[in-house]
Structures are given as structure tokens and as C-alpha cells.
Coordinates of C-alpha atoms in Angstrom, one line a residue:
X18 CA -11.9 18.4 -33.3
X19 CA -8.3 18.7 -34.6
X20 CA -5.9 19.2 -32.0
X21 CA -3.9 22.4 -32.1
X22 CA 0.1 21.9 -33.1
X23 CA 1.3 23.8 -30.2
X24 CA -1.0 21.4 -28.0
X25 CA 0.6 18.4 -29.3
X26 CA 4.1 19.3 -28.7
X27 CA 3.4 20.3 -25.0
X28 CA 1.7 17.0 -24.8
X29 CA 4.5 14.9 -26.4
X30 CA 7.3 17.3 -24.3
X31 CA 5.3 16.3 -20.8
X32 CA 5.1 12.7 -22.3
X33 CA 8.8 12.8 -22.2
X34 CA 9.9 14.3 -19.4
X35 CA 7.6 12.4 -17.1
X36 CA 8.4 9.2 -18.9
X37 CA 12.2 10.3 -18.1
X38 CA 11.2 10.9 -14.5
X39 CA 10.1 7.4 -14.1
X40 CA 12.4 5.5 -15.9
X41 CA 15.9 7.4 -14.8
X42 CA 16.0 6.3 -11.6
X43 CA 14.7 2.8 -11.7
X44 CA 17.7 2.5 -14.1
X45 CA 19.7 3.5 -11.6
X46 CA 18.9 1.0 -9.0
X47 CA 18.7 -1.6 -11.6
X48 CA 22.7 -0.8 -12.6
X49 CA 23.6 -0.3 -9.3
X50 CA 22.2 -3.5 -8.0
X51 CA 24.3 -5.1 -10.9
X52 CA 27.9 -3.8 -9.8
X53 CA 30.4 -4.4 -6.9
X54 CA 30.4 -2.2 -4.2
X55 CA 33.9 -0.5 -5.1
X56 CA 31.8 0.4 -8.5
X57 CA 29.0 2.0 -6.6
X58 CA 31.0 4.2 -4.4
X59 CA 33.6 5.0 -7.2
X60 CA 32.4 8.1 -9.7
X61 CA 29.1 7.1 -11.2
X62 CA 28.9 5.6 -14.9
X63 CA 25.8 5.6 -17.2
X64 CA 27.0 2.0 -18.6
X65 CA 28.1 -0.5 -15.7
X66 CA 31.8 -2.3 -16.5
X67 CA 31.7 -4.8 -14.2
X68 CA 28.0 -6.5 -14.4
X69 CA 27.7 -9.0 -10.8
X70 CA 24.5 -10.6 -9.6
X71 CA 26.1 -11.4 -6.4
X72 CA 24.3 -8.3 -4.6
X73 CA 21.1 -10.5 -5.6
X74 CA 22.8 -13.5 -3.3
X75 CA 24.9 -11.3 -0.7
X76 CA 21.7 -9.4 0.0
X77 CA 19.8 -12.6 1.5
X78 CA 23.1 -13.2 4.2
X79 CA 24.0 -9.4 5.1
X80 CA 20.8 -8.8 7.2
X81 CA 18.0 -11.3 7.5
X82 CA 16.2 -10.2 4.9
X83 CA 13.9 -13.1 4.5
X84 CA 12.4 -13.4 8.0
X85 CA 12.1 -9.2 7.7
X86 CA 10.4 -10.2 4.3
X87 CA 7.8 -12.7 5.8
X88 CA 6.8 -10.3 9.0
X89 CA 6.1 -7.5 6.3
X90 CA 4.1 -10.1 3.9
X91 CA 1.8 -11.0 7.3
X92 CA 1.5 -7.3 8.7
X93 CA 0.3 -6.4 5.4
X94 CA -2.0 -9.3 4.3
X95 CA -3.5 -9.3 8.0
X96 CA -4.3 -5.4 7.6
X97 CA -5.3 -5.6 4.2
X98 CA -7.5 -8.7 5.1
X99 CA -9.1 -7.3 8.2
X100 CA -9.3 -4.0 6.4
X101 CA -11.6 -5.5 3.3
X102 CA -13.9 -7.5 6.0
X103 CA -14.4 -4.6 8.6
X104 CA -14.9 -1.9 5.2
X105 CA -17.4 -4.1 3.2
X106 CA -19.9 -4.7 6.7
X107 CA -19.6 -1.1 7.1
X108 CA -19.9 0.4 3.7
X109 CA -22.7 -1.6 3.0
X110 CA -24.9 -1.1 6.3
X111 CA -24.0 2.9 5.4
X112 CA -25.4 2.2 1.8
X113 CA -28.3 0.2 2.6
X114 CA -29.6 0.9 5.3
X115 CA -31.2 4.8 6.7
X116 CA -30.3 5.5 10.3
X117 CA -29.9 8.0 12.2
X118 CA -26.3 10.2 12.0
X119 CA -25.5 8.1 8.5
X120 CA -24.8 10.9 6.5
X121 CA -22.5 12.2 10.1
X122 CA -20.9 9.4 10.1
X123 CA -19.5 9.3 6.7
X124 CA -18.0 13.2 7.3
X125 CA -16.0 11.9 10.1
X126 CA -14.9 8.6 8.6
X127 CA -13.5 10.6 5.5
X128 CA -12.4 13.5 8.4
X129 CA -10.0 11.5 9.5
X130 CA -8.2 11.0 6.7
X131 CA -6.8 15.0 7.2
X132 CA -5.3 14.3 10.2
X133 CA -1.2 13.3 9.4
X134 CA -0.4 10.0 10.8
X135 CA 2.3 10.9 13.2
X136 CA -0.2 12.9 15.6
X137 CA -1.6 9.6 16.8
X138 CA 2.1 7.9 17.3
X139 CA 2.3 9.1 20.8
X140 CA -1.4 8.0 22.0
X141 CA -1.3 4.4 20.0
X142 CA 2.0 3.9 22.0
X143 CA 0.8 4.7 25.1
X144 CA -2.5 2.8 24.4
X145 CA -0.6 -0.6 24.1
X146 CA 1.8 0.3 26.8
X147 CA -1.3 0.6 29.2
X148 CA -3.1 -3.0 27.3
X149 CA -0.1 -4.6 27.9
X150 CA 0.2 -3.7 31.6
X151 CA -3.6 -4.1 32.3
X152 CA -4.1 -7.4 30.2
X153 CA -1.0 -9.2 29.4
X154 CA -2.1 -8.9 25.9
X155 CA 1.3 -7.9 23.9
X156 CA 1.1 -5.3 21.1
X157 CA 3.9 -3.6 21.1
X158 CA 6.6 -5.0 19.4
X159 CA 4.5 -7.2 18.2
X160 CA 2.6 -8.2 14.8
X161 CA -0.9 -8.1 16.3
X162 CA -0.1 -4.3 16.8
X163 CA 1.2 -3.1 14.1
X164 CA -1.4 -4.8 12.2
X165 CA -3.9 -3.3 14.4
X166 CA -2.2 -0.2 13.7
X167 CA -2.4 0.1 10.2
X168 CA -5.7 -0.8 10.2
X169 CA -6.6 2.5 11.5
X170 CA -4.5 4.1 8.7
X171 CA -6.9 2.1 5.9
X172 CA -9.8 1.7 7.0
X173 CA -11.8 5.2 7.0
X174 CA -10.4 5.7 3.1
X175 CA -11.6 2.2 2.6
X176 CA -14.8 2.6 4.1
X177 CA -15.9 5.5 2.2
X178 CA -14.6 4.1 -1.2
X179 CA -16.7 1.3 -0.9
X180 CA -19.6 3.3 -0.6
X181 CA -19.4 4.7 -3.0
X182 CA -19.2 2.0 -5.4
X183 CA -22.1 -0.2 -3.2
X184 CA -23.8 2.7 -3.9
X185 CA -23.6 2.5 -7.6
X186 CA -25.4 -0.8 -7.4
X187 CA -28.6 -0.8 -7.6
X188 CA -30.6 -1.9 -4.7
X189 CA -32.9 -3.8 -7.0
X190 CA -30.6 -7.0 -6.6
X191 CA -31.0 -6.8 -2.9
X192 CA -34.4 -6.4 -3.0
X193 CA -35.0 -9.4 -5.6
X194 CA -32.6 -11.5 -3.0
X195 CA -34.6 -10.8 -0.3
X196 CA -37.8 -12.0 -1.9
X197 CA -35.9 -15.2 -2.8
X198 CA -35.3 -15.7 1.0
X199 CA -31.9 -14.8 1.6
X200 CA -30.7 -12.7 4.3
X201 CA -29.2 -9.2 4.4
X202 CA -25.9 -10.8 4.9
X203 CA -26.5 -13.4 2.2
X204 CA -27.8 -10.8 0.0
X205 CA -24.2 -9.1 0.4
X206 CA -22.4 -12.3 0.2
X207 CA -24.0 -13.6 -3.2
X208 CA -25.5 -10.7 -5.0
X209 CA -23.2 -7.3 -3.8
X210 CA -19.7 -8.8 -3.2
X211 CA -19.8 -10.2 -7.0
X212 CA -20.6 -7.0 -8.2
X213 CA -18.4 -5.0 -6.7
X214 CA -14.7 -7.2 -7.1
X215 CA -13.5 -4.1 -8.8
X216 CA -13.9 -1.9 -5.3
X217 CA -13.0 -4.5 -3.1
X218 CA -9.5 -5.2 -5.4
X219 CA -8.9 -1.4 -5.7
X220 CA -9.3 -1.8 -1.4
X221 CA -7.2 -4.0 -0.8
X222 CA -4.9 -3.4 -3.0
X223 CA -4.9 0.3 -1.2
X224 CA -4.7 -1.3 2.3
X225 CA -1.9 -3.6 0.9
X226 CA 0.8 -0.7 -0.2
X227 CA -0.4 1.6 2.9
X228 CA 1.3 -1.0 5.4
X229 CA 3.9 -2.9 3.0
X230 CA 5.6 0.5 2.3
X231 CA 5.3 2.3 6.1
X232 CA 7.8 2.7 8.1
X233 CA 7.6 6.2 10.9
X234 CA 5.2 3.3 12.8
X235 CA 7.2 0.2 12.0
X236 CA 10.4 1.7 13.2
X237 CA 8.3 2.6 16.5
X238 CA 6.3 0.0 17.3
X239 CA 8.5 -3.2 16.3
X240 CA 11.5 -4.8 17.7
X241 CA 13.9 -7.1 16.5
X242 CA 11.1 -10.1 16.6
X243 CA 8.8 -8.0 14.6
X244 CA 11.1 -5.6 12.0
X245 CA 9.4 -5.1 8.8
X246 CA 11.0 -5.1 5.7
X247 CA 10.4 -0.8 5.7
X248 CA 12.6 -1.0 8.5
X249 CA 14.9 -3.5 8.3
X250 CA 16.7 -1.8 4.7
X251 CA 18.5 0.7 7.6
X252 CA 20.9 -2.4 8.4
X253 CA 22.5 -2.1 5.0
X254 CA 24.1 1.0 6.6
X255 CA 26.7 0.4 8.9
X256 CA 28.7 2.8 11.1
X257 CA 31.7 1.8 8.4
X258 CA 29.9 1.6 5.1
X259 CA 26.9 1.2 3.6
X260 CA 26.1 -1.7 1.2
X261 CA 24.3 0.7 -1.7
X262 CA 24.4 -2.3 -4.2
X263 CA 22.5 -4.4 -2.1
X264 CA 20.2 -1.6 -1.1
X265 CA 19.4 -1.7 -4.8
X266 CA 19.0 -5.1 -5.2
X267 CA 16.7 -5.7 -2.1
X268 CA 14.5 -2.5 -2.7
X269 CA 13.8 -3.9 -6.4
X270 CA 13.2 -7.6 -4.8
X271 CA 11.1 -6.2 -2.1
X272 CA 9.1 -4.3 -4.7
X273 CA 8.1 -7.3 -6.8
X274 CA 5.0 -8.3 -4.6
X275 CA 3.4 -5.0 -5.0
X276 CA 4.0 -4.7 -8.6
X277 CA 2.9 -8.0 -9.7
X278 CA -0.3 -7.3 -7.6
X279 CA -1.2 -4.1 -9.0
X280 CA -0.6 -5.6 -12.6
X281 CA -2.8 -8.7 -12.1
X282 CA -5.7 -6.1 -10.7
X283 CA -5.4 -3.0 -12.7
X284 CA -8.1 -3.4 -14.6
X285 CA -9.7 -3.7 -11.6
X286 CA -8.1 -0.7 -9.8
X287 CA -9.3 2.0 -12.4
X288 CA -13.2 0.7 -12.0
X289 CA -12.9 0.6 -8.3
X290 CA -11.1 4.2 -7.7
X291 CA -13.2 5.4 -10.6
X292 CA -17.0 4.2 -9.3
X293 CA -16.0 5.3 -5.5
X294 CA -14.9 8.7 -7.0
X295 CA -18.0 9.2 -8.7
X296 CA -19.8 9.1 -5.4

């Protein structure tokens, strides 16, 4: 079927314009990041004069970007981690097995996802306050907490994903790893898990950018020990200036993690949204 002319110029039109939407500002940081300050602040130009890497060097020494860098690498890899275990346990005792209030308990595990994050800001605070006082256990301002906290944020989404996709496995490889003598945890470890990388990367990957990029919770719930990198970028604005060049220069740094992620596992991410989307 030939497509129709007019269809082909809208197509090649939105091509363009979204194409433009993308690339237009991620040239902008990318020049920005590449001039002095006086350039930034002065009258904008398409074409930088003065080309400086220094905002790449400066950036490291303004504010401590690194250790705001590594608590944002653990918060994220420690939700993301405990995200994949709790999700995969879950998803597959909800795809497996028949119980009673299974089909319940998948409504409110994807029902929670309507709810906007800053309702429960209030009770998780108060939560940890009250742990804190009872137990001595420290999770505000802390990295325990926060990871804690995000894991709420992934783990219904990620739950009901990978159901979908364990459901799009046929049971047959269970059952055949059952007769060879392996457990129902074994069966998961060495016939489902292998079979279902694509979900558990598209998971992961999901849990990943939900705490790397947050920052309502992280400008709440962490202190000076305990900034994220979401956070910390505010202390390129001081009550005199603000440093937009190294803004630029840390926000593309600070990007590089998730984009070389979602490269390495794309192929991986349109199979796992796909399959759980099915479902």
C-alpha cells in the first residue's frame, strides 16, 4: 500500500520538528558548558567565540560534586537492586502460583501507581521520624532511607511489568525443571530468570532513572551527609550569581551514566516494555 503524498510530508514535518525539539536544547547546554561565565550571562549566541573546557574542571571544586555523585550512584543502584530482587519473587509467585485475592492484588499493586508521589511525603517523614525515636535506627537523612523510599516509588510498576512478561513464558519450562528435581526457586533461578533478561533490564533500568533523576524526596529526606546529585545542582546558585556554565557541564556529566546504560540495554528495553505491555 502506497503511502499517500500528503501523509508523507506530515510525517517528514513531525520528523523535523521533534528532531528539532530534542536536539535544540542539548545544543544549548553543550555550548554553554563550553564558554566563560561572562559569555553565558552576556546576550546569547548560536556560535560560541570563546570555546573553554574549564567549566568541565571548575565544576568538580565549586560544590562537591563527586561525593554528591557517589551517594546518587548508591541510592540508585541499592533501589534499583532491591527493586529487581523484591519484583522478580513477587511477579513470579503472582504468575505461577493460584491463590486466593491474586488477581486483587495485582489491581492494587498497579493502583498505586495513580496516586502522585508527594501525598505520601508527609507520612514517610513522619514514619522515620517515629523509627528513629523508637529504634535508633536512622533513616532520615540518611541513604538507607531514601533508598527505602524510592523503592516504594518502583516497585508496584515493576512488579506488574514483570508479570507480564513471566507470564509470556510458558510454564512448560517450569514444569520440565520440576521433574528434573529442582525447586520452585531453582526453577526461577535457572530456567525463568534466563528467559526473561529483557524484563528484568527494562526493570531496572526503570528503577534506575526513577531515583537517579528525583529530587521533591531527596531535597526532603537528605542532609548534607546524604545530598544526591538531583539536589546538590541548587549549589551552583548562589545568593550573588549563578554558575550556568557549570550547570551545563555537570548536568551533561551527570547524565552519562544513564545514557550509556540505556544504550548498552536498549535492545533489551523495547522487548521488556513490549512483552509486559502485552499482558
Amino acid at each position: 500500500m502506497v503511502e499517500p503524498r500528503w501523509y508523507r510530508i506530515v510525517r517528514v514535518v513531525g520528523l523535523i520538528f521533534l528532531t528539532l525539539f530534542t536536539v535544540l536544547p542539548l545544543y544549548v547546554m553543550v555550548t554553554s558548558a563550553m564558554k566563560p561565565l561572562s559569555d553565558v550571562q552576556d546576550e546569547f549566541k548560536w556560535l560560541p567565540t570563546n570555546i573553554t573546557f574549564e567549566p568541565f574542571i571548575d565544576m568538580w571544586s565549586t560544590i562537591s560534586l563527586a561525593d554528591y555523585f557517589v551517594h546518587s550512584a548508591v541510592v540508585s543502584l541499592g533501589a534499583a537492586a532491591l527493586s529487581l530482587v523484591i519484583a522478580v519473587f513477587a511477579a513470579y509467585a503472582i504468575s505461577r502460583f493460584n491463590f486466593r485475592g491474586r488477581n486483587a492484588f495485582r489491581i492494587v499493586v498497579l493502583s498505586t501507581q495513580m496516586f502522585p508521589g508527594i501525598l505520601f511525603l508527609l507520612p514517610l517523614y513522619l514514619l522515620y521520624a517515629t523509627i528513629g525515636q523508637a529504634t535508633g535506627i536512622v533513616l532520615y537523612g540518611s541513604q538507607l532511607g531514601l533508598i527505602i523510599t524510592y523503592l516504594t516509588f518502583s516497585l508496584p510498576f515493576s512488579v506488574w511489568m514483570l508479570v507480564g512478561y513471566f507470564d509470556s513464558i510458558p510454564k512448560d519450562m517450569d514444569e520440565a525443571a520440576l521433574i528434573d528435581g529442582a525447586s520452585p526457586v531453582g526453577a526461577l533461578l535457572r530456567v525463568v530468570l534466563p528467559a526473561a533478561r529483557p524484563g528484568i533490564a527494562a526493570v531496572g533500568i526503570y528503577a534506575f532513572m526513577t531515583a537517579w533523576s528525583e529530587s521533591l524526596f531527596a531535597s526532603i529526606m537528605t542532609d548534607s551527609d546524604s545530598r544526591t546529585l538531583a539536589v546538590g545542582l541548587r549549589e551552583y546558585s548562589t545568593q550573588t550569581s549563578v554558575y550556568w556554565n557549570e550547570v551545563m557541564a555537570a548536568s551533561l556529566v551527570v547524565s552519562i551514566p544513564v545514557v550509556v546504560g540505556f544504550l548498552l540495554l536498549q535492545r533489551y528495553l523495547v522487548r521488556g516494555f513490549t512483552a509486559g505491555a502485552v499482558k
